[in-house]
Short mmCIF file of C-alpha atoms and ligand atoms in Angstrom, two decimals:
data_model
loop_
_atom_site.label_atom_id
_atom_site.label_comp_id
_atom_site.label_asym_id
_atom_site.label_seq_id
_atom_site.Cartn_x
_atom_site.Cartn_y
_atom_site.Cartn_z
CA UNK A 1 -15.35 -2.75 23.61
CA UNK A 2 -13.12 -4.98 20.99
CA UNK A 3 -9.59 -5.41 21.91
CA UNK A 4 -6.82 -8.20 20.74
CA UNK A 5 -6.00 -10.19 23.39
CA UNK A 6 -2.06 -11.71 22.65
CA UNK A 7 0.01 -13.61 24.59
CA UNK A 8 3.36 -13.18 22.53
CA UNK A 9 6.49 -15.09 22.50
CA UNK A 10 6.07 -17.53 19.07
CA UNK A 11 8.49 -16.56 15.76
CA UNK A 12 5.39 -16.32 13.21
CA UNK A 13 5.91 -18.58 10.60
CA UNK A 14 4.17 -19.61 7.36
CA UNK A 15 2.30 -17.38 4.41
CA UNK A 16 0.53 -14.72 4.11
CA UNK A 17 -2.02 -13.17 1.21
CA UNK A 18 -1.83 -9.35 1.10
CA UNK A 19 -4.94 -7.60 0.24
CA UNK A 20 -5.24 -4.33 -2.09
CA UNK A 21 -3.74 -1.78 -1.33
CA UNK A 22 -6.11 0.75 0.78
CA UNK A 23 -4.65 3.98 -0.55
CA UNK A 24 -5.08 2.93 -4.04
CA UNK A 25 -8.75 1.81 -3.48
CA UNK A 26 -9.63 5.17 -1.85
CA UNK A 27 -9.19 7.03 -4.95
CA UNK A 28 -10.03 4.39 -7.07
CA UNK A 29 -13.70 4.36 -5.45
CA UNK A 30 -14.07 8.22 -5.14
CA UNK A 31 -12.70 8.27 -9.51
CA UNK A 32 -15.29 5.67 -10.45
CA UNK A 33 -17.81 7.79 -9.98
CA UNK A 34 -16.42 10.15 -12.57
CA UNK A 35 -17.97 8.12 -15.23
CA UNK A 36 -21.35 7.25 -15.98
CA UNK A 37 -20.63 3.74 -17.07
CA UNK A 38 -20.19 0.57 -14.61
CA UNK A 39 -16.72 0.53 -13.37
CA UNK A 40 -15.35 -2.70 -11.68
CA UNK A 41 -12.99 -3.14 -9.33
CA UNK A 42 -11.52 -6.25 -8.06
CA UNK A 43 -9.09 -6.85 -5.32
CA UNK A 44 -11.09 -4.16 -3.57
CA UNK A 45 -9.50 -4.48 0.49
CA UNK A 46 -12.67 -5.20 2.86
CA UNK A 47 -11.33 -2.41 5.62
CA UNK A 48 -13.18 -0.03 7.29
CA UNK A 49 -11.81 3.23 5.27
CA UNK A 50 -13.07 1.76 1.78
CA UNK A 51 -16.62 0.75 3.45
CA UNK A 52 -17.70 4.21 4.85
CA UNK A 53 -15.91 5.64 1.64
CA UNK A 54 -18.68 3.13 -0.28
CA UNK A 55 -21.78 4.11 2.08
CA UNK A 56 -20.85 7.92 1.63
CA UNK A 57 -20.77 7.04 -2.20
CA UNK A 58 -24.56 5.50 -1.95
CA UNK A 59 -25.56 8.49 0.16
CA UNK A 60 -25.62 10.58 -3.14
CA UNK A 61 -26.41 8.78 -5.42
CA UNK A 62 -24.22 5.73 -6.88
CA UNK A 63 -24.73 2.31 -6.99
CA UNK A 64 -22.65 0.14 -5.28
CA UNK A 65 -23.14 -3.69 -6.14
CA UNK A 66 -20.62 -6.34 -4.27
CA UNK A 67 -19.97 -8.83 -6.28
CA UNK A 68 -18.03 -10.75 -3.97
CA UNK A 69 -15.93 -9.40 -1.04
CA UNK A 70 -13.31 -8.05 -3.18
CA UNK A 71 -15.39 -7.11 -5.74
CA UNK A 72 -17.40 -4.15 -6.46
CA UNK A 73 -19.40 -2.34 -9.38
CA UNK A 74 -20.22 1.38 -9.24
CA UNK A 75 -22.65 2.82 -11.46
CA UNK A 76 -22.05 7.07 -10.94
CA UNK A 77 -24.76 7.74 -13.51
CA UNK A 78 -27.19 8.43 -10.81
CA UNK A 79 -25.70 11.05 -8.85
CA UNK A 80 -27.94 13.42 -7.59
CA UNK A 81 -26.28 15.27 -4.40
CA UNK A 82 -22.73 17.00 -4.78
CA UNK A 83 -22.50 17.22 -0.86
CA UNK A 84 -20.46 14.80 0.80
CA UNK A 85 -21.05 14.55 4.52
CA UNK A 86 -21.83 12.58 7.61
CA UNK A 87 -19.96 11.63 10.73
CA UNK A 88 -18.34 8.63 9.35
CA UNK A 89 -16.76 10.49 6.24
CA UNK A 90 -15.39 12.87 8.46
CA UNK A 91 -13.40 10.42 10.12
CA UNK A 92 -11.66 9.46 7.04
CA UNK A 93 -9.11 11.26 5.59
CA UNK A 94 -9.59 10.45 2.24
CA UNK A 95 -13.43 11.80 1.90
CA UNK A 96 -11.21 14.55 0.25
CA UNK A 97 -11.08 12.91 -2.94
CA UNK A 98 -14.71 13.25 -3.94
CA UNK A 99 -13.74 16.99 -4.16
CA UNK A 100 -11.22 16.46 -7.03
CA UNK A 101 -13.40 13.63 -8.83
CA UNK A 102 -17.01 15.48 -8.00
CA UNK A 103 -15.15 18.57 -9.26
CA UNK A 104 -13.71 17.32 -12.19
CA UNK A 105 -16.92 15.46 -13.32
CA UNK A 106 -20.08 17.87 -12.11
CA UNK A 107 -17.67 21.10 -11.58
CA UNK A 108 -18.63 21.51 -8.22
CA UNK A 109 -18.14 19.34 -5.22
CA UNK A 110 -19.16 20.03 -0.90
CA UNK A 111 -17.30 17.90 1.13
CA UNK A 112 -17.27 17.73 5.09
CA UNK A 113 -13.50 18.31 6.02
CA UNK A 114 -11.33 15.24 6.42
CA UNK A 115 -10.20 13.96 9.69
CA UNK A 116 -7.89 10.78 9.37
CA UNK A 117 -5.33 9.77 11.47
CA UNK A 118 -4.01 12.00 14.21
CA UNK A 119 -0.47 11.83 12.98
CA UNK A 120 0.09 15.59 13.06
CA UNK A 121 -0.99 18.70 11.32
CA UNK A 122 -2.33 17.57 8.04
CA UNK A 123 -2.69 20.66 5.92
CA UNK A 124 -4.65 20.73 2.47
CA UNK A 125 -3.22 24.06 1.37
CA UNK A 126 -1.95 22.29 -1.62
CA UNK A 127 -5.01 20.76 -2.99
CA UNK A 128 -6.15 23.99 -2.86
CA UNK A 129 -3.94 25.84 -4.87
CA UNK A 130 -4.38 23.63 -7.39
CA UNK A 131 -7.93 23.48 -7.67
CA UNK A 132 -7.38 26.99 -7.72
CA UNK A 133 -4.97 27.22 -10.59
CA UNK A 134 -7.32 24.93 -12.49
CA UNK A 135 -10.16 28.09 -12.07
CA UNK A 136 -12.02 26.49 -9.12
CA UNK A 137 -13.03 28.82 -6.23
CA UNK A 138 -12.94 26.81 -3.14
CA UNK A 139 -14.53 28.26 -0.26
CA UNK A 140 -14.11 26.52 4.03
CA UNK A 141 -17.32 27.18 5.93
CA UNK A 142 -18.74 25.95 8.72
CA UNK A 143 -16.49 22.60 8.91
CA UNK A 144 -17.48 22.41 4.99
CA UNK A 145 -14.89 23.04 2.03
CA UNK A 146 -16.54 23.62 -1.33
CA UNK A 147 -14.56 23.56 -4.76
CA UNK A 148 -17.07 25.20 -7.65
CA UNK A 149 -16.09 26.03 -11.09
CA UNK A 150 -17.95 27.38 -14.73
CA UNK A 151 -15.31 25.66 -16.46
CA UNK A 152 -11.93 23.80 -15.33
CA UNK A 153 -8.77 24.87 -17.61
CA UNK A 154 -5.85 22.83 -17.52
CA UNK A 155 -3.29 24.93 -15.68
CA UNK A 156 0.82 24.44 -14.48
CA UNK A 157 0.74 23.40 -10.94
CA UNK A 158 4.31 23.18 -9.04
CA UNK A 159 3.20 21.34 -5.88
CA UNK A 160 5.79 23.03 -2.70
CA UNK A 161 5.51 19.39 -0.87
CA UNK A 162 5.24 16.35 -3.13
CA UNK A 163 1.85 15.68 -1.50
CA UNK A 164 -0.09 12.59 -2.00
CA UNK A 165 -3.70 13.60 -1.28
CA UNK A 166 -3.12 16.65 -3.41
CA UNK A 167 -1.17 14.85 -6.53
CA UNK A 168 -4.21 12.58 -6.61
CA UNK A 169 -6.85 15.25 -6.54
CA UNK A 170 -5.10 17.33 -8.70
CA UNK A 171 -5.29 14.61 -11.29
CA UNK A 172 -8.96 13.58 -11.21
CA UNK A 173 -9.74 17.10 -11.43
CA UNK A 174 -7.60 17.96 -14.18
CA UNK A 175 -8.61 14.70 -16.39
CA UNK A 176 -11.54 16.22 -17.02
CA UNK A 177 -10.78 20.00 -17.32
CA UNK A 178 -9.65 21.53 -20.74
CA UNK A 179 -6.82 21.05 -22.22
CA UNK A 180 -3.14 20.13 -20.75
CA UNK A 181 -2.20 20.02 -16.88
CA UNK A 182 1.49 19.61 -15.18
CA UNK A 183 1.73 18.63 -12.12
CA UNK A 184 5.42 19.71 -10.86
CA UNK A 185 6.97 18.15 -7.68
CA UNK A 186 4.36 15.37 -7.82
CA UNK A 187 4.12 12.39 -5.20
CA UNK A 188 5.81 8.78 -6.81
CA UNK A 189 4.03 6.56 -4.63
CA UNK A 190 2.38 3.22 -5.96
CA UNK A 191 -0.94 4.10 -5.34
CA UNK A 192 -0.71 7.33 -7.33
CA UNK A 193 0.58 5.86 -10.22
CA UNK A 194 -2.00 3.01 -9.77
CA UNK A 195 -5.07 5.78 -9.52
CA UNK A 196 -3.70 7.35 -12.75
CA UNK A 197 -3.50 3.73 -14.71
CA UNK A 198 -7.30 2.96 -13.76
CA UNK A 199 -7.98 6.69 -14.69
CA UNK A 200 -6.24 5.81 -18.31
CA UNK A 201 -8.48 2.21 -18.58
CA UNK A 202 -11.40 5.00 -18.01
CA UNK A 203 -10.22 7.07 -21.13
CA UNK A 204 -8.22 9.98 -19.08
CA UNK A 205 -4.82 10.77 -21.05
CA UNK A 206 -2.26 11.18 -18.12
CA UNK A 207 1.43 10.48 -18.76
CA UNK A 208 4.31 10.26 -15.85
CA UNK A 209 2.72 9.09 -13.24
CA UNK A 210 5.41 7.98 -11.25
CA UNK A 211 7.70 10.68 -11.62
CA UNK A 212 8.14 13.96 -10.34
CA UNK A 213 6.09 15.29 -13.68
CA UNK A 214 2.62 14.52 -14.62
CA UNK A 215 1.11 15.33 -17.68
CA UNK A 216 -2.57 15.30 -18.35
CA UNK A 217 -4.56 15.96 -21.18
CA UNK A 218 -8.43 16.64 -20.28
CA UNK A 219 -11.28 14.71 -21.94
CA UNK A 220 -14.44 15.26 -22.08
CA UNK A 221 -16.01 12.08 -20.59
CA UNK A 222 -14.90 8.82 -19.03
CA UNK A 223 -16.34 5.61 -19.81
CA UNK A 224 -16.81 1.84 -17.70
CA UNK A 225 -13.84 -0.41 -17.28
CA UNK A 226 -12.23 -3.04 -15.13
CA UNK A 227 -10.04 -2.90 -12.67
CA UNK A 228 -7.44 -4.59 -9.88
CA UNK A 229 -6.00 -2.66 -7.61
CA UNK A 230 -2.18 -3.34 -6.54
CA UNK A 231 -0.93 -5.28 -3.49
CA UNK A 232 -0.91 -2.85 -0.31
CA UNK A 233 2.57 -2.20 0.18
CA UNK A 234 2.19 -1.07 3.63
CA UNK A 235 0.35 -4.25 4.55
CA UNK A 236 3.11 -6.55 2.93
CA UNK A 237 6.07 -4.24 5.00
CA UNK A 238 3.92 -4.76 8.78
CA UNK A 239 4.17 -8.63 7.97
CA UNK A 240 7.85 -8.53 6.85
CA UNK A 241 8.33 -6.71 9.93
CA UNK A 242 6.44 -8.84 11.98
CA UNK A 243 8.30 -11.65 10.97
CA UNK A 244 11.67 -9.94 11.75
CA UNK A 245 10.91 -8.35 15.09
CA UNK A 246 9.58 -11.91 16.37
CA UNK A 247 12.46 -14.24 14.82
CA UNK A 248 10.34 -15.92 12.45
CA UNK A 249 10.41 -17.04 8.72
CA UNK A 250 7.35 -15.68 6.95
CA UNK A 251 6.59 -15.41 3.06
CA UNK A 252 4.59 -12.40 2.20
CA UNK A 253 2.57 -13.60 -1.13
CA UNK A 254 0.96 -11.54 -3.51
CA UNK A 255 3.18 -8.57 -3.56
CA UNK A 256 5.31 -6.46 -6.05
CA UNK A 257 8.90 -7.03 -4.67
CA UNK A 258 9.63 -3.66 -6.16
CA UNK A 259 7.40 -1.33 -4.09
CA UNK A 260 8.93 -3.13 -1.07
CA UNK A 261 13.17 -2.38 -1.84
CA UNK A 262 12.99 0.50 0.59
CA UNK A 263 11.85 -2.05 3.41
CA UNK A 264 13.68 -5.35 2.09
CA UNK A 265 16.66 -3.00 2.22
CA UNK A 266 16.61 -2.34 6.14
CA UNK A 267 15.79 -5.55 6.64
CA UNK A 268 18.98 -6.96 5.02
CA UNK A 269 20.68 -4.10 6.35
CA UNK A 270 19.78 -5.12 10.20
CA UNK A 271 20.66 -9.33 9.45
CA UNK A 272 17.28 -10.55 7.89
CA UNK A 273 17.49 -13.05 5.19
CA UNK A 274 14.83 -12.18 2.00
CA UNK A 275 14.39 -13.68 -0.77
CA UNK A 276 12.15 -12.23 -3.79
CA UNK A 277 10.36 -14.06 -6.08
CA UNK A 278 7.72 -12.68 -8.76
CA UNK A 279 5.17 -11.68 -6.17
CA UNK A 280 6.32 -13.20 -2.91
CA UNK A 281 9.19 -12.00 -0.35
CA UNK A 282 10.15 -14.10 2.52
CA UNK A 283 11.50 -12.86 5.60
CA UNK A 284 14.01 -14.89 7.80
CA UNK A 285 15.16 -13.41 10.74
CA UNK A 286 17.36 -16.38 12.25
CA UNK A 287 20.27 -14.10 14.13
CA UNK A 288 20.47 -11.93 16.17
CA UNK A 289 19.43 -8.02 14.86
CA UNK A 290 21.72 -5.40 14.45
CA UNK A 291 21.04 -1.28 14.67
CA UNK A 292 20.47 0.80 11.89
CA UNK A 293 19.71 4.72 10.86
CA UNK A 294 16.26 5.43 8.63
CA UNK A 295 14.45 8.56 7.78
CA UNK A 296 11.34 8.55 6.47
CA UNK A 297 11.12 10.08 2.66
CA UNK A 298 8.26 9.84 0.11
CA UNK A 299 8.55 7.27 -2.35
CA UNK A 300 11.12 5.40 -3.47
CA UNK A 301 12.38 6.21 0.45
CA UNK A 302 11.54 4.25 3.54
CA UNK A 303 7.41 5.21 3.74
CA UNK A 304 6.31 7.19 6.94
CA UNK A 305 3.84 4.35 7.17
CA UNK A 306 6.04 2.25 8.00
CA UNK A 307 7.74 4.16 10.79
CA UNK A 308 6.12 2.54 13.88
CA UNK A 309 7.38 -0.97 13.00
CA UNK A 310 10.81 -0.49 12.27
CA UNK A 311 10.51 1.36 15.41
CA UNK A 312 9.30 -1.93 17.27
CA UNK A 313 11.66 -3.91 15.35
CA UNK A 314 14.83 -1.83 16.26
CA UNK A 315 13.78 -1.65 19.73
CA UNK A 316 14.42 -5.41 20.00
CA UNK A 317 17.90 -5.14 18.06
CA UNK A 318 21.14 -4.51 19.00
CA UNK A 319 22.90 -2.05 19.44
CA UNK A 320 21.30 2.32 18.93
CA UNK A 321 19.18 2.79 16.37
CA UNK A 322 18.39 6.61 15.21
CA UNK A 323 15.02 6.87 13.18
CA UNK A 324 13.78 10.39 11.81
CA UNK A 325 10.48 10.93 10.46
CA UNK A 326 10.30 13.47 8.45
CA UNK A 327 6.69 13.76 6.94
CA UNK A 328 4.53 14.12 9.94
CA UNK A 329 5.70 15.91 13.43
CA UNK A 330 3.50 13.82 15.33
CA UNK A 331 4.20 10.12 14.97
CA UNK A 332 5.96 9.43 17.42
CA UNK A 333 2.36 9.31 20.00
CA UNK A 334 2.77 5.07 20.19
CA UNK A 335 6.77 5.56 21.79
CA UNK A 336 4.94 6.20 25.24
CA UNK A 337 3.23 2.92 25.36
CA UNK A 338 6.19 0.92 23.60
CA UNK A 339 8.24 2.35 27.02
CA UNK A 340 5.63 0.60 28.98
CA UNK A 341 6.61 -2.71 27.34
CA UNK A 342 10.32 -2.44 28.26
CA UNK A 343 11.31 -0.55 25.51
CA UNK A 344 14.52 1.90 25.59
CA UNK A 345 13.52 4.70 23.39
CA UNK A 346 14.24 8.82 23.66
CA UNK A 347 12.39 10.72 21.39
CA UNK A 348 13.62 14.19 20.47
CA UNK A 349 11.31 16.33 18.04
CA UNK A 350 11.11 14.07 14.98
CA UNK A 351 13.85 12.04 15.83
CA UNK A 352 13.44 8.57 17.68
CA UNK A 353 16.80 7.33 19.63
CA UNK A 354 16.55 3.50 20.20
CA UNK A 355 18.43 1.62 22.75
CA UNK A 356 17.80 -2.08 21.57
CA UNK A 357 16.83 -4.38 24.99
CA UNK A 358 16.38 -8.11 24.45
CA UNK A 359 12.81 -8.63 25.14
CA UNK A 360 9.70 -6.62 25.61
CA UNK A 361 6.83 -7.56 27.74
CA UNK A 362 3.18 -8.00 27.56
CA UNK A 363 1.16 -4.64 28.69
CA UNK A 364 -2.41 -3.55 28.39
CA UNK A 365 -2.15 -0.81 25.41
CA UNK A 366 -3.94 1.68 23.49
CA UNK A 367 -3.50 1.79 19.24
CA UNK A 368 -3.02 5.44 19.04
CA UNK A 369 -3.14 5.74 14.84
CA UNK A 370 -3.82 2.70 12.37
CA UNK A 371 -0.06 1.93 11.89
CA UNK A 372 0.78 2.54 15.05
CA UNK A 373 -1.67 0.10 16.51
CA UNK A 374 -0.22 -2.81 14.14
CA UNK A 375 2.99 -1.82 14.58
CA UNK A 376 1.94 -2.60 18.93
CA UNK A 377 0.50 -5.93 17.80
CA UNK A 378 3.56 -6.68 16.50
CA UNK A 379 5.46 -5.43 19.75
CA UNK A 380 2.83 -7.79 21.65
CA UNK A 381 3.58 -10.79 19.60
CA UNK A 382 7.29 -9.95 20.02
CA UNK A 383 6.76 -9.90 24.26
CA UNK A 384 7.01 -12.09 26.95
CA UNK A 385 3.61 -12.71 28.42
CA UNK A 386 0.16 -11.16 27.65
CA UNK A 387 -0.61 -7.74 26.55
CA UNK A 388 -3.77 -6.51 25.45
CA UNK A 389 -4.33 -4.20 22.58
CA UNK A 390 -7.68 -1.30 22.61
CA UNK A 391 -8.64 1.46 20.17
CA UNK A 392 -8.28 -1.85 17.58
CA UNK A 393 -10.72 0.46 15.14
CA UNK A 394 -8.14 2.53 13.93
CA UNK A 395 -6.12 -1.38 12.79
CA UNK A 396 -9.73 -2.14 11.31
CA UNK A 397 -9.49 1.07 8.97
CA UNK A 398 -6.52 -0.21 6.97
CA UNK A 399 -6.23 -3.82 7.80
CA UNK A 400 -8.23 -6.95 6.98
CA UNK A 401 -8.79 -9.61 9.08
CA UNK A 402 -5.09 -8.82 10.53
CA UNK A 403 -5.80 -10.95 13.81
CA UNK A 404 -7.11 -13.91 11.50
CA UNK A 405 -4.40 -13.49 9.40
CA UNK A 406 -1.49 -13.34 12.23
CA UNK A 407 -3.12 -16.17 13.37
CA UNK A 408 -2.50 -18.67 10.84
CA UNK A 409 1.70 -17.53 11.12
CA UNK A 410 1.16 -19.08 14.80
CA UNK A 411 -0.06 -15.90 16.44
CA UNK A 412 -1.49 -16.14 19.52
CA UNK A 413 -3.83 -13.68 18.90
CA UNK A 414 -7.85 -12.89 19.73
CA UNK A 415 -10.23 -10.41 19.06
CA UNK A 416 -12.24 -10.08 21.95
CA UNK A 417 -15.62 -8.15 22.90
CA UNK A 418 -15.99 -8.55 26.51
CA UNK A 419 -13.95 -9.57 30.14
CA UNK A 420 -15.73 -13.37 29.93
CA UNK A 421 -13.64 -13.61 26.35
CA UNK A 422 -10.87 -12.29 27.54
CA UNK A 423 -10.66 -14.80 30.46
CA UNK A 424 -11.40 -17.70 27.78
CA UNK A 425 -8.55 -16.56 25.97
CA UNK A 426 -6.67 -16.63 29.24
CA UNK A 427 -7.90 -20.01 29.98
CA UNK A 428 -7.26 -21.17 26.43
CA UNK A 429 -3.41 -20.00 26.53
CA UNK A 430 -2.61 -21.21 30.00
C1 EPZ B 1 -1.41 9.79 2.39
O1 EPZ B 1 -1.88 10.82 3.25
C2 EPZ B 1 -1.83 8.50 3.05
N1 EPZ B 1 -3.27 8.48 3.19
C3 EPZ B 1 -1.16 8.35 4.40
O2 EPZ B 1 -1.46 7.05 4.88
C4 EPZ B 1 0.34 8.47 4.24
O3 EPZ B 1 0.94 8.47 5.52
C5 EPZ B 1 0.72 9.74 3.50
O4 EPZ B 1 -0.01 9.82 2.25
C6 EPZ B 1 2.20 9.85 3.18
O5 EPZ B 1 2.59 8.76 2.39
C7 EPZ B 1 -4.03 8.11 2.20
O6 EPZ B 1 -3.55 7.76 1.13
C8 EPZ B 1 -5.50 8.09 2.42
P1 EPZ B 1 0.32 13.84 2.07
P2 EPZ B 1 -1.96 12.32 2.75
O7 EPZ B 1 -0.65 14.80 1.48
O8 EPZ B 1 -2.36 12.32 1.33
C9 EPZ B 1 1.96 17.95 3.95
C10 EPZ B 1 -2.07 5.44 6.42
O9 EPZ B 1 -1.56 5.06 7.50
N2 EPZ B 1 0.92 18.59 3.14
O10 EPZ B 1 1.31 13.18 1.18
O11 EPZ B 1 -2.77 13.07 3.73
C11 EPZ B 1 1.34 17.18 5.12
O12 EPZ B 1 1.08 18.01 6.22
C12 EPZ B 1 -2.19 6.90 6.10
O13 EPZ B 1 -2.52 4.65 5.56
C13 EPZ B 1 0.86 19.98 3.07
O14 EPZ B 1 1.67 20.68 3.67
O15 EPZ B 1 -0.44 12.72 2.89
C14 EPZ B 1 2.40 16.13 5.37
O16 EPZ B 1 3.42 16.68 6.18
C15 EPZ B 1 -1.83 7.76 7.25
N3 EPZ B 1 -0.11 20.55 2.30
C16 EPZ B 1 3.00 15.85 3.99
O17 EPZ B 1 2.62 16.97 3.18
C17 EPZ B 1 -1.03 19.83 1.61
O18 EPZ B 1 -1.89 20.42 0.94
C18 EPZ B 1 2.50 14.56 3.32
O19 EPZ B 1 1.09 14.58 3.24
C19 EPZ B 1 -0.97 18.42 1.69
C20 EPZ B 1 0.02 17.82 2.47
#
């Protein structure tokens, strides 16, 4: 059983490279197959989401050929199976996309339902509706959903929640269904407008990705191209937060400043020091943190992904702290094992009340979600003493080498496999 073992207490301090950003590459991968041409993408994040989405990609049909760790080539000419399924793509939440590109490409797509983080109800009525309005009937059986079509027509979709998942579908679908598509109420994030750019280098006509209106003209194929993927914003905000919740001084390289206002902006608001440069932010948390109010909003607002560590952050601040997330009603599991640590936290339906205390300590603890689990690495580093993290799989999913990566900032951090490592670790710390 892998767990990190950390023995917190040291500011973090140096640089860090951030990888691509995961939930661009998921639909990236799943929309490369919508051409028959080689598509290559480059600053491709080696997680564990983006391999099982490759293996499930190989499984019918495409070739996948790494050309180096952040590099891959896809070849989707080859396709032969338009059933999606397997143990490991049900665990991911975004297995969903192959519906929208299968759908878009072949006209009909089986996928096994998603799974994904257990964050709360995580409905797809959306996507739905709009495959419907394209002229898709989509039929759920047996743990299957299955999105069929004689012909997509571009249709005027008015999305009730600004939904990622379903924004990003919609699009692949539509870019190659007749004629013109709106998407109304349409998610902003970076990675959709990121999806719809490589979809563009491809030959797809979309326009306004990015705002709350998305055009898109269909066409009739897509051809080969090159791509990079952004910076994971999410990634960059758990090391700014890092750096603030443990007093250190840490420069976050390879970043677009501009994804991250929502989380420089707390940070400054609470007594960090950052400083942006073209693709670099550094976090300096010298004093003493104060309280602050967030609620979590879709993009440009503070991301629900990055709930847990301003959560750990505030915890350690001064002063009450209110946060409110308001995307998913269950992400608020990790509070319960934060409490363990010392922590001074009430949480009321969606609404987390913090009392700041001036130290947490170390705790054996479970990572109850992907950002929940880093944002508990982070509480660990923050702690007095030694905590140990499990369930480290879910980090894995959306995080590369995040222990090797704390560790160069000063981390005292391991993974381990078995109790003789964790007792060398022990030995090793002192
Ligand atoms: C994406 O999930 C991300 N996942 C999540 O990141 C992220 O938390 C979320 O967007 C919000 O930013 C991927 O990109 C793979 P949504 P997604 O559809 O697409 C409701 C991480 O940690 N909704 O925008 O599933 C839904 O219940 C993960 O990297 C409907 O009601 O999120 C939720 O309350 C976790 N009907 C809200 O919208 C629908 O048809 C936002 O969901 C679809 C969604």
């Amino acid at each position: 059983m892998e767990q990190y073992a950390i023995c917190g207490g040291n500011p973090l301090v140096g640089e860090v490279e951030i990888g691509g950003a995961k939930n661009a590459a998921l639909p990236i991968l799943a929309a490369s197959l919508m051409t028959d041409e080689t598509v290559l993408i480059e600053n491709m994040p080696d997680v564990r989401d983006t391999n099982i989405l490759l293996q499930a990609m190989e499984a019918i049909g495409a070739r996948v050929q790494r050309e180096n760790r952040h590099a891959v080539k896809i070849n989707g000419s080859l396709i032969h199976d338009l059933t999606v399924e397997g143990d490991a793509v049900k665990k991911i939440r975004a297995s969903y996309y192959f519906l929208g590109a299968l759908l878009g490409k072949y006209k009909k797509a089986t996928v096994v339902l998603p799974g994904g983080c257990d964050i709360g109800c995580r409905a797809i009525d959306q996507h739905i509706k709009g495959f419907k309005a394209l002229g898709a009937s989509v039929e759920i059986a047996h743990g299957m959903i299955t999105a069929e079509a004689p012909r997509l027509r571009g249709a005027h979709i008015y999305l009730d929640v600004a939904s990622v998942g379903a924004t990003i579908n919609l699009m692949m679908a539509a870019s190659m269904a007749e004629g013109r598509t709106t998407i109304e109420n349409a998610a902003k994030e970076p990675h959709v407008v990121d999806l719809a750019n490589f979809l563009n280098r491809l030959g797809a006509n979309i326009k306004g990705a990015g705002t709350d209106v998305i055009r898109i003209q269909g066409v009739e194929r897509l051809h080969g191209a090159e791509y990079v993927i952004i910076p994971d914003q999410i990634e960059a905000g758990t090391f700014m937060f890092a750096a603030a919740a443990t007093r250190g001084d840490v420069t976050v390289k390879n970043v677009i400043p501009k994804h991250l206002e929502s989380i420089t902006s707390k940070l400054l608001e609470i007594g960090c020091e950052v400083s942006e440069f073209d693709d670099a932010v550094r976090v300096v948390a010298s004093r003493p943190l104060g309280h602050t109010q967030v609620k979590t909003l879709y993009y440009p607002g503070f991301p629900t992904d990055m709930q847990p560590q301003i959560v750990v952050t505030l915890g350690l601040s001064r002063g009450t702290s209110i946060v409110t997330e308001s995307i998913f009603e269950n992400r608020f599991r990790y509070v319960d094992e934060l409490i363990r640590m010392g922590a001074n936290i009430k949480v009321e339906g969606n609404t987390a009340i913090i009392g700041g205390v001036p130290k947490y300590t170390g705790a054996s603890i479970n990572a109850p979600d992907l950002r929940a689990g880093a944002a508990l690495v982070i509480a660990a580093l923050a702690a007095e003493g030694m905590s140990t993290v499990d369930d480290i799989r879910y980090i894995e999913r959306g995080y590369e080498d995040f222990h090797l990566k704390l560790q160069k900032l000063g981390a005292q951090i391991d993974k381990v496999e078995s109790e003789r490592e964790l007792q060398k670790f022990k030995l090793k710390i002192g």
